[in-house]
CSV table of C-alpha atoms and ligand atoms in Angstrom, one decimal:
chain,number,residue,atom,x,y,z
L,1,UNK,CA,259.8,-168.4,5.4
L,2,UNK,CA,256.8,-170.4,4.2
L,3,UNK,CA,253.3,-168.2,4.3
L,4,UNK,CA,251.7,-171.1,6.5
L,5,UNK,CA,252.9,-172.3,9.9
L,6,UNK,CA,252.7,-176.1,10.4
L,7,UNK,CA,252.0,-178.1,13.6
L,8,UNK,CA,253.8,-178.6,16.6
L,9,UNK,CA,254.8,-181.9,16.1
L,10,UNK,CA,255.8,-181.6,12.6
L,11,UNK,CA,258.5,-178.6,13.5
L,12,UNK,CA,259.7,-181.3,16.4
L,13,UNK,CA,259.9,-184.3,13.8
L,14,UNK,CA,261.7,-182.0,11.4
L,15,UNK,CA,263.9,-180.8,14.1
L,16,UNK,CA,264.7,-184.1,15.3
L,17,UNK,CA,265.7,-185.5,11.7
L,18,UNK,CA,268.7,-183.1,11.8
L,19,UNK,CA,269.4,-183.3,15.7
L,20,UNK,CA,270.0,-187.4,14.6
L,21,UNK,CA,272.9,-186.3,12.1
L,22,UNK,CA,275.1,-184.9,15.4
L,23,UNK,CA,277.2,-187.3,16.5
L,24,UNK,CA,277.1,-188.9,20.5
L,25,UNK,CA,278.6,-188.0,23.0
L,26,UNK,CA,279.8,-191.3,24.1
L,27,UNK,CA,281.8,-191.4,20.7
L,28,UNK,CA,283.4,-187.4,21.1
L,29,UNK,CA,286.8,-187.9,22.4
L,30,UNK,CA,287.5,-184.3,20.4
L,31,UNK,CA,285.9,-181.9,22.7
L,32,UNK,CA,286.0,-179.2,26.0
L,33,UNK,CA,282.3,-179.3,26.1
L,34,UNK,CA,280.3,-182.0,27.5
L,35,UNK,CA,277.1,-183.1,28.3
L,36,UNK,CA,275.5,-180.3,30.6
L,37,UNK,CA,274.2,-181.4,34.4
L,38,UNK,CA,270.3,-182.2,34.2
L,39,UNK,CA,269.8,-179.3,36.6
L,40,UNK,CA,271.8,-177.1,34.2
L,41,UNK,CA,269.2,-178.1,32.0
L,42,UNK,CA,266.0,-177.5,33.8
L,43,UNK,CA,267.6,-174.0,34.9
L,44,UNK,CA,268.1,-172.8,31.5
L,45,UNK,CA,264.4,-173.7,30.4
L,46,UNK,CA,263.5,-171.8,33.4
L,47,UNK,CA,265.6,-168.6,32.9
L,48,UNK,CA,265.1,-169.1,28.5
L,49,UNK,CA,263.3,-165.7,28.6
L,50,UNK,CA,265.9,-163.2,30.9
L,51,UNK,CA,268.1,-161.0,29.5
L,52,UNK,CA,271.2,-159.8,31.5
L,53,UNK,CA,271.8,-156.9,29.1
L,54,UNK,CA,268.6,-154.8,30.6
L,55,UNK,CA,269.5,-155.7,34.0
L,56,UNK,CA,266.3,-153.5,35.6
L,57,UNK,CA,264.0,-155.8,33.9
L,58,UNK,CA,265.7,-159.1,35.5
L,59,UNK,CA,267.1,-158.1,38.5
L,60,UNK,CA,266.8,-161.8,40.3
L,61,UNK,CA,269.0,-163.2,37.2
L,62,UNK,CA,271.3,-160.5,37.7
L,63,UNK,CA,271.1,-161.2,41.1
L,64,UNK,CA,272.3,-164.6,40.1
L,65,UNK,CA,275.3,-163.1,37.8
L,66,UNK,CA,276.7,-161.7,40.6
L,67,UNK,CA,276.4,-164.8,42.9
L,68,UNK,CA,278.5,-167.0,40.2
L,69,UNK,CA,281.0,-164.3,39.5
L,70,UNK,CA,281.6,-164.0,43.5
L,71,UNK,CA,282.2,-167.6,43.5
L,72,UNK,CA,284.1,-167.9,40.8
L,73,UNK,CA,285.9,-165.0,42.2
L,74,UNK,CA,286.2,-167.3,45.4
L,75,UNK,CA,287.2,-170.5,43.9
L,76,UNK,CA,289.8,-168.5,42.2
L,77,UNK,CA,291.4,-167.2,45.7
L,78,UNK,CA,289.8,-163.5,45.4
L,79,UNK,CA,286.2,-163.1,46.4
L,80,UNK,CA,286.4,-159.4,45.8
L,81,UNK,CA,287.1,-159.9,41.7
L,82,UNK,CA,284.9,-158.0,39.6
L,83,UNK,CA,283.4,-160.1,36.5
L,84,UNK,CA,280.2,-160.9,34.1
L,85,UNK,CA,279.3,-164.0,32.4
L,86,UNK,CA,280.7,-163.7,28.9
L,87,UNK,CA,279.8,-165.9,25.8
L,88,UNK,CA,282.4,-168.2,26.5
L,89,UNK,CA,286.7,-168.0,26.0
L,90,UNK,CA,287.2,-166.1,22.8
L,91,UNK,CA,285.0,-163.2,24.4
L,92,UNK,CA,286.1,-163.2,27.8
L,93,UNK,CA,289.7,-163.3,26.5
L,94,UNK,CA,289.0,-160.6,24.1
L,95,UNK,CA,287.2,-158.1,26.7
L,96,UNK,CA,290.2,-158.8,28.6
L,97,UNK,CA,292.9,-157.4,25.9
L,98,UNK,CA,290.6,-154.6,25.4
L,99,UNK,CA,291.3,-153.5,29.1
L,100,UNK,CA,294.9,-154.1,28.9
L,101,UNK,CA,295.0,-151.5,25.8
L,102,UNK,CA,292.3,-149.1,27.3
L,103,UNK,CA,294.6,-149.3,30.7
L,104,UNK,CA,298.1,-148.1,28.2
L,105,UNK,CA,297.2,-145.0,25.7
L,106,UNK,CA,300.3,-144.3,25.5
L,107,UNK,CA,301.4,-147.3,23.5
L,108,UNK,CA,301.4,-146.4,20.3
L,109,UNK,CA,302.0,-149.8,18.3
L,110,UNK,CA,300.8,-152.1,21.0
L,111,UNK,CA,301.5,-155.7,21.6
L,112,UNK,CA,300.8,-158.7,23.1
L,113,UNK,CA,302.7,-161.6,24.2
L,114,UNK,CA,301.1,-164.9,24.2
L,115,UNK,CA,302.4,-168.6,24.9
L,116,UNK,CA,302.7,-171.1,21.9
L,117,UNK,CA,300.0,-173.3,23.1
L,118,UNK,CA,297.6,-169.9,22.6
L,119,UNK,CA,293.5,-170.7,21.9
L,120,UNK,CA,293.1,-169.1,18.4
L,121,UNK,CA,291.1,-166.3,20.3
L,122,UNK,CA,294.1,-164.6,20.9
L,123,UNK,CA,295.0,-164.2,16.7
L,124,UNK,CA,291.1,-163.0,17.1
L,125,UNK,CA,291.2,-160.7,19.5
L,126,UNK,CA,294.7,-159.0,17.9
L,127,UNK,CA,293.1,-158.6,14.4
L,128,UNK,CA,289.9,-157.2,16.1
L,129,UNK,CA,291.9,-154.6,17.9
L,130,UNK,CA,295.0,-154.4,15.9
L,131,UNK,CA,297.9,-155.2,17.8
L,132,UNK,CA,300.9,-157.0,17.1
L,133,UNK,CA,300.9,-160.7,18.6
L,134,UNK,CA,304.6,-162.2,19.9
L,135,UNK,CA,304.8,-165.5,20.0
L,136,UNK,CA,306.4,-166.8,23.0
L,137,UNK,CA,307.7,-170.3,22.5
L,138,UNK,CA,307.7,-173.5,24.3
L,139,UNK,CA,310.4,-174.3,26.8
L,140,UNK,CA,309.3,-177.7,28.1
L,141,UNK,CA,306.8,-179.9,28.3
L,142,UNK,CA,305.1,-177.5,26.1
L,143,UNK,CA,304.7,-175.1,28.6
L,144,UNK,CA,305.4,-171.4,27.8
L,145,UNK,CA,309.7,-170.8,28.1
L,146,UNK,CA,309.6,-167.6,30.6
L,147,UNK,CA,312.5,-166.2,29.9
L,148,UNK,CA,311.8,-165.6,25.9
L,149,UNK,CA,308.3,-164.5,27.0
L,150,UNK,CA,310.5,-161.8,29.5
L,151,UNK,CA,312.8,-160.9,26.4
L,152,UNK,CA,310.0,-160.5,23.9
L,153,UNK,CA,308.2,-157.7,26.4
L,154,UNK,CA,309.4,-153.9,25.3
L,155,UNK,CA,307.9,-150.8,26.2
L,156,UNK,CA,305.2,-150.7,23.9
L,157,UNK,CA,303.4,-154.3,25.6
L,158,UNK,CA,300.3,-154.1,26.6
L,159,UNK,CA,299.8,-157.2,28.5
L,160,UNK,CA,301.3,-160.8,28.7
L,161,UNK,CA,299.4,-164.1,29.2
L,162,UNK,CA,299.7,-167.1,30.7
L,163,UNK,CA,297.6,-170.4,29.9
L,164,UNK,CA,296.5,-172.6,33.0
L,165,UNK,CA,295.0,-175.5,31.3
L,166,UNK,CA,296.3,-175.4,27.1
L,167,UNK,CA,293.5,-176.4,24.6
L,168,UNK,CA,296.2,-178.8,22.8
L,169,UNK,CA,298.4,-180.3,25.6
L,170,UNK,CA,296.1,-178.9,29.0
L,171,UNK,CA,299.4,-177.9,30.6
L,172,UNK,CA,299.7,-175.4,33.0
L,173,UNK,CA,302.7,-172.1,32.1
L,174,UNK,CA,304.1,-171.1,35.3
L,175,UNK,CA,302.1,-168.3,36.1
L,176,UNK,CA,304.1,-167.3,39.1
L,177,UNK,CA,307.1,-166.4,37.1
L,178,UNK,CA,304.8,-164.6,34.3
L,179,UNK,CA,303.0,-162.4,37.1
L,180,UNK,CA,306.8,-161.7,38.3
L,181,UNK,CA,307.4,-160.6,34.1
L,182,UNK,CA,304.0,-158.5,34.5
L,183,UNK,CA,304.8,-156.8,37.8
L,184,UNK,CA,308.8,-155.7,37.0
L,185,UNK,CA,307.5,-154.4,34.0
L,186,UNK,CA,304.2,-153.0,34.9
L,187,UNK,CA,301.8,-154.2,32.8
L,188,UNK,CA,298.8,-156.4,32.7
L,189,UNK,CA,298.8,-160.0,33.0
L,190,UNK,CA,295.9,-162.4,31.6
L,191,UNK,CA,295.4,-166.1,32.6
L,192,UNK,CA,293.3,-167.9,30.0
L,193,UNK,CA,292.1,-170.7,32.2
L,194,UNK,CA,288.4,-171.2,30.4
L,195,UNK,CA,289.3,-174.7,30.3
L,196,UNK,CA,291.5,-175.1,33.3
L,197,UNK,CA,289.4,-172.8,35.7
L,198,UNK,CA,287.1,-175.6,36.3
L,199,UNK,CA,289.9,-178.4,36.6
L,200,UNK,CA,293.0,-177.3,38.2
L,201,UNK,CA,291.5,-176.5,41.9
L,202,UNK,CA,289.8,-179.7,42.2
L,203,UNK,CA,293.3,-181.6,41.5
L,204,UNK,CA,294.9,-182.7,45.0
L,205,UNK,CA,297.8,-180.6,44.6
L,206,UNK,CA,296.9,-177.6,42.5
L,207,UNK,CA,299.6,-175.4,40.7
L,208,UNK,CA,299.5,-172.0,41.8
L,209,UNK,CA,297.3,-169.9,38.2
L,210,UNK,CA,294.9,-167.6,39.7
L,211,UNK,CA,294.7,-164.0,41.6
L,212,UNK,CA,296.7,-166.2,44.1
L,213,UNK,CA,299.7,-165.4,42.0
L,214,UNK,CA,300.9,-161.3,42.6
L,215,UNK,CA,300.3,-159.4,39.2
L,216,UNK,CA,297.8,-162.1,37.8
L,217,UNK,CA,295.4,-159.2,36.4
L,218,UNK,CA,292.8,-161.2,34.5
L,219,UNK,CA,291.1,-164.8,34.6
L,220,UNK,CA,288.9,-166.0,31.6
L,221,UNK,CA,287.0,-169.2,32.8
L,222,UNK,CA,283.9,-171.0,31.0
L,223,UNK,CA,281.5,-173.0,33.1
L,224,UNK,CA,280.5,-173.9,30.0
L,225,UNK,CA,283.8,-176.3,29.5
L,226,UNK,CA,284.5,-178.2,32.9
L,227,UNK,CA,281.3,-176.2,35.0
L,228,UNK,CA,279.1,-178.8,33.5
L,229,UNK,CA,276.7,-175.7,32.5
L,230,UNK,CA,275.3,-175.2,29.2
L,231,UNK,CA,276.5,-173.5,25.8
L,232,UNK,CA,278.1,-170.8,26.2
L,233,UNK,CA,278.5,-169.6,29.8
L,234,UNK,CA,281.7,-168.2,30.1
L,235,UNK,CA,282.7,-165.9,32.2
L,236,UNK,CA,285.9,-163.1,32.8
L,237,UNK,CA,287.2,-162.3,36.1
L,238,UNK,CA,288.9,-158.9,37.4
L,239,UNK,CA,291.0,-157.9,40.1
L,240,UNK,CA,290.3,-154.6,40.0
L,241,UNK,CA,287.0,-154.5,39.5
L,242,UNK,CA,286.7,-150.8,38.3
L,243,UNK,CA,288.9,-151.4,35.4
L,244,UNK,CA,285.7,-152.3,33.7
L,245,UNK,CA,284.8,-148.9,33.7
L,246,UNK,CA,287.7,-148.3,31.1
L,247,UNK,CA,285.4,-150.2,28.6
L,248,UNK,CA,281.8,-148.3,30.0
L,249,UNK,CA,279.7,-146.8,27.0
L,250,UNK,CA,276.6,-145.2,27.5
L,251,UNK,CA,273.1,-146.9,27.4
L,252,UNK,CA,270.7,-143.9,28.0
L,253,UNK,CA,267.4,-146.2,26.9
L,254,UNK,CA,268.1,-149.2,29.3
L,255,UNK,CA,267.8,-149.7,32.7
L,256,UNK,CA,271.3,-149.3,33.5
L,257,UNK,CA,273.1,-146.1,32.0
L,258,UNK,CA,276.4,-147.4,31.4
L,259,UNK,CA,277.1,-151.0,30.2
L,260,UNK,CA,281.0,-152.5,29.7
L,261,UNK,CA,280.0,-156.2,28.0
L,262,UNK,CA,280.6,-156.7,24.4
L,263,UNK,CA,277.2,-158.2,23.7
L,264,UNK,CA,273.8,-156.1,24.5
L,265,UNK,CA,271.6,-158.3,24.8
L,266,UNK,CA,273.2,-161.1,27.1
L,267,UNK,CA,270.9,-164.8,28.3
L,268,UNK,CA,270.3,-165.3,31.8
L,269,UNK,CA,269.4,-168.8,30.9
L,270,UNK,CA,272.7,-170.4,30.9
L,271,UNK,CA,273.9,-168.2,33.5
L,272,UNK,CA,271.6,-169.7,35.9
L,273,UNK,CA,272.7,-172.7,34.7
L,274,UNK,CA,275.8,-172.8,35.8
L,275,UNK,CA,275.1,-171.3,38.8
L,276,UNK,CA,272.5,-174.1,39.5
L,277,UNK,CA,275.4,-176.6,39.4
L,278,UNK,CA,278.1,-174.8,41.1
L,279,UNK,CA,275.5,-174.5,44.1
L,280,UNK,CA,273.9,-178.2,44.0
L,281,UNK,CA,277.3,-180.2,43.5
L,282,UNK,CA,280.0,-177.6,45.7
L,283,UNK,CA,283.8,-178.2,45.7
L,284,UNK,CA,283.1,-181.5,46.6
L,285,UNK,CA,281.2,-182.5,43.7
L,286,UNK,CA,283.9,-181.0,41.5
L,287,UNK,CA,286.3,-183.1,43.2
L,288,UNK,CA,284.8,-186.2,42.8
L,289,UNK,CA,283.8,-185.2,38.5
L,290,UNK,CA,287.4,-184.0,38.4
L,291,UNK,CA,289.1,-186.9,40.1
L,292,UNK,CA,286.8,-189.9,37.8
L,293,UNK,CA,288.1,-187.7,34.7
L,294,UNK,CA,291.7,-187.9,35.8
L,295,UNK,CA,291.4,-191.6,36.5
L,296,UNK,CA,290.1,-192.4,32.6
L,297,UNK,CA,292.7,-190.1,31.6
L,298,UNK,CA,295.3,-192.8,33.6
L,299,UNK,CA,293.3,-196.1,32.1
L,300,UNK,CA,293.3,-194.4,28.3
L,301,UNK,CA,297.3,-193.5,28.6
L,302,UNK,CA,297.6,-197.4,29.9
L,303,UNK,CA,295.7,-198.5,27.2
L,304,UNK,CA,297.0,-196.6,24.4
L,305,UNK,CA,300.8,-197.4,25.6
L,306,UNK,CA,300.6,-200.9,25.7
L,307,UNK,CA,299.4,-200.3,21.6
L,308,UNK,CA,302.5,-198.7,21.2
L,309,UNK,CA,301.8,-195.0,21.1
L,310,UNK,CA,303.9,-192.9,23.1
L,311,UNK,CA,302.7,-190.1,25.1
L,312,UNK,CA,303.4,-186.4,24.6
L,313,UNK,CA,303.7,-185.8,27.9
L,314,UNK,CA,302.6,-186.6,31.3
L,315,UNK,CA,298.8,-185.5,31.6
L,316,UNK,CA,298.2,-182.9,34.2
L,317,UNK,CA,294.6,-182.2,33.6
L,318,UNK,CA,292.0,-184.4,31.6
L,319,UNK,CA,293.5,-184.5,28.4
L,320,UNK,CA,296.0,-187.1,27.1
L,321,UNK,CA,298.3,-186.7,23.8
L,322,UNK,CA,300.0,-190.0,22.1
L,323,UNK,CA,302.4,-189.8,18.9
L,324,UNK,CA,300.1,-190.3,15.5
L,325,UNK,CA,299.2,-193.1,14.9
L,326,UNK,CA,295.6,-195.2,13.5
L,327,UNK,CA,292.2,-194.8,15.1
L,328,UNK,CA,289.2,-197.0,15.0
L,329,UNK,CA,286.5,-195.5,12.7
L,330,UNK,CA,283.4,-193.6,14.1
L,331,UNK,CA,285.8,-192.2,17.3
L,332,UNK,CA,286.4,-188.2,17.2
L,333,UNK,CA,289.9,-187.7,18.4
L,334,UNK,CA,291.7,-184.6,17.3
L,335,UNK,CA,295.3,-183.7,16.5
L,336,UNK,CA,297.6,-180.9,17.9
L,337,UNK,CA,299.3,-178.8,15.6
L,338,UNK,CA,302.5,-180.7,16.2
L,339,UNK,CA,300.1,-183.5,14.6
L,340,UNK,CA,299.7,-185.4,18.0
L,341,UNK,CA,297.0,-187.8,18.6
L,342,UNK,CA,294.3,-185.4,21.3
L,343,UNK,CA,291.6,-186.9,23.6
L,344,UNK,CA,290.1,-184.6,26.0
L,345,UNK,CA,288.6,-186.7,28.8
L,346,UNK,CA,285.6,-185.3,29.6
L,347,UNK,CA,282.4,-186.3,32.2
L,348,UNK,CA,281.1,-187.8,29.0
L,349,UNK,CA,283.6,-189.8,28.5
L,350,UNK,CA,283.0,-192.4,31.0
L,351,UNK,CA,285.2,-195.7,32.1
L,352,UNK,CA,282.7,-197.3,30.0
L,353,UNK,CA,283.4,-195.1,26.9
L,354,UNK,CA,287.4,-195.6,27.3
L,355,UNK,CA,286.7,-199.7,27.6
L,356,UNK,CA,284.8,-199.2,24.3
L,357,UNK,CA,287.6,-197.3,22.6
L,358,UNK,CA,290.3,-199.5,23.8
L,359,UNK,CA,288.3,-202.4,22.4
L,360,UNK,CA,287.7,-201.0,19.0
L,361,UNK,CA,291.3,-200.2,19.0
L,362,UNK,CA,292.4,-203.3,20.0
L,363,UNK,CA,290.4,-204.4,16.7
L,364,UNK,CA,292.5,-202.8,14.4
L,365,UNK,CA,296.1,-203.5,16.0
B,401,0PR,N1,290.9,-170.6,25.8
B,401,0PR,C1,291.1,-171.9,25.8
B,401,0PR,C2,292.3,-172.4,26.6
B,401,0PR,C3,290.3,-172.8,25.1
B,401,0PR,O1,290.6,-174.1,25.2
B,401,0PR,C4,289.2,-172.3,24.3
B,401,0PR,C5,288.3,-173.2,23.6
B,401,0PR,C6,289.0,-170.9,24.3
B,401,0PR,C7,289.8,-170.1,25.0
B,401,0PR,C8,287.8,-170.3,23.6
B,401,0PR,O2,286.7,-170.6,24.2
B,401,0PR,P1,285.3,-170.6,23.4
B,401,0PR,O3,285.3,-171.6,22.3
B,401,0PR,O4,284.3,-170.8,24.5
B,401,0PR,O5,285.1,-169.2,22.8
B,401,0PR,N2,288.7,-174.5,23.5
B,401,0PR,C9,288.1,-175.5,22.7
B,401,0PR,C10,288.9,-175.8,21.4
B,401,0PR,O6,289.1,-174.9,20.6
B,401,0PR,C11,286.7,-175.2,22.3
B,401,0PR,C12,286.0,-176.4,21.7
B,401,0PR,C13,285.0,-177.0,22.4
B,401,0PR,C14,286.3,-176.9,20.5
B,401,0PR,C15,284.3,-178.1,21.9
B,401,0PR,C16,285.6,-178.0,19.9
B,401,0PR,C17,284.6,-178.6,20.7
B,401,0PR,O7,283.9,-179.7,20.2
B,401,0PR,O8,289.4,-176.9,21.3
């Protein structure tokens, strides 16, 4: 830290000289993040200064906590779930875990077992709270083969999960049949849908994924993703809502005495955010965002077949995978770990966007 401040304006020019070395949007085909809603924006400049962790200090934002996790809890077919905002998927995913252990003592080597297609979170969350991670591997489609998930459960699981909306492929597991696995064997079930949460209920003929589904326990879902909101909203939903008492520590100095979040101190800014959109665009809204992404997903597949590159599989959600193959420089695609070609279509990536990638590739063919 220099001894001196400096003005205003110079911080801002400094600032800006690295804010022009991140790439644009318009050329990030890579990503689960977009650009956030304008009123998402105003909203978080509004709330910059709230802090969820001292509740009693900010009881409006909290206020407005409660009104996104109810709908939330709503839009996931169970306005009574518990939840808080989280910092995004690896938390609420983690928090989540820790429940599922808290909720069986008695397993005394605990384990997990997660679909193939599981967000790196999940090898996170394992080392952080040391249990064994079984892989369950694809059946197809690269959706999550049941019954190997149903033979890898034993007595000492703690939970299973079930992806609605894969980072790599954005498939949906059939998470009917692994809330069936959860409930004959009594244990707790996660759906990771941080991506998918804000997707799969605007499609015109959803698969079933959330507390819908007997012996879903869990939903992780991040407004920050699909919600349009900004970085990092996130946020975990309960069925039970007391099991977040199983994580409660005591908080004698704040304004609430017992807290169950990882973080302490927790923004209210993006929060609001998120909420801000959720109210202003409704299911309609979502619809319409959802249904423009799907329809660039379609033009992009087109495009990219009639170069030659064959598609992984049929897209469900708003992201499209092609064998490997050459891309035109200056374009952020990413690769699976199968080493597919990845776009995630996202509201940044407009008709207009696709055109221009299609024409650069049709440069280099
Ligand atoms: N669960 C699923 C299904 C996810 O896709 C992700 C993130 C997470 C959990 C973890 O969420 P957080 O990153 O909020 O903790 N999926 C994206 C991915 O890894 C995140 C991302 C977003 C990566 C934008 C890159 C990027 O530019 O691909």
């Amino acid at each position: 830290m220099e001894e001196k401040g400096c003005k205003r304006e110079e911080v801002i020019s400094f600032l800006s000289g690295y804010r022009a070395e991140d790439l644009h949007h318009d050329h990030i085909l890579s990503s689960m993040c977009t650009i956030p809603h304008e009123i998402a924006v105003s909203v978080h400049q509004m709330f910059s200064g709230t802090n969820l962790g001292d509740p009693g200090l900010f009881p409006g934002t909290t206020k407005i906590e409660d009104l996104l996790v109810h709908s939330l809890g709503e839009l996931m077919h169970h306005p009574g779930a518990g939840g808080y905002a989280t910092s995004g998927g690896t938390e609420s995913n983690l928090q989540a875990i820790r429940i599922a252990k808290k909720l069986k003592p008695e397993s005394k080597k605990p384990n997990i077992v997660v679909p193939a297609s599981a967000h790196f979170s999940f090898d996170k969350t394992c080392d952080i709270l040391g249990l064994e991670m079984r892989i369950a591997p694809y059946g197809e489609n690269y959706r999550v083969n049941c019954e190997k998930m149903a033979e890898m459960v034993d007595k000492n699981t703690i939970s299973i999960v079930g992806i609605a909306g894969t980072t790599e492929y954005g498939m949906i597991d059939d998470v009917r049949r692994i809330g069936k696995i959860a409930l004959e064997n009594d244990i707790f079930c996660h759906v990771d849908a941080a991506f998918g949460g804000m997707v799969i209920p605007f499609l015109p003929d959803p698969a079933p994924f959330d507390f819908e589904v007997p012996g879903v326990s869990s939903i992780s879902l991040d407004p920050h993703k699909m919600g349009l909101s900004t970085i990092p909203c996130g946020c975990l939903l309960l069925r039970k809502p007391e099991q977040f008492g199983t994580l409660n520590v005591d908080t004698p100095y704040l304004t609430v005495k017992k807290e169950c979040t990882l973080a302490g101190t927790r923004p209210g800014a993006d929060v609001a955010g998120a909420y801000a959109v959720i109210k202003l665009l409704g299911r309609e809204g979502f619809r319409d965002i959802v249904a423009g992404c799907m329809e660039n997903t379609r033009r992009l597949v087109e495009g990219m077949e009639a170069f030659g590159y064959k598609r992984a599989v049929n897209p469900i959600m708003n992201v499209a995978t092609f064998s490997d193959g050459r891309i035109p420089e200056g374009w952020m695609v990413s690769h699976t770990r199968a080493g597919h070609l990845r776009f995630v279509l996202m509201p940044h990536v407009t008709r207009d966007v696709v055109e221009n990638f299609l024409s650069d590739m049709a440069a280099i063919q």
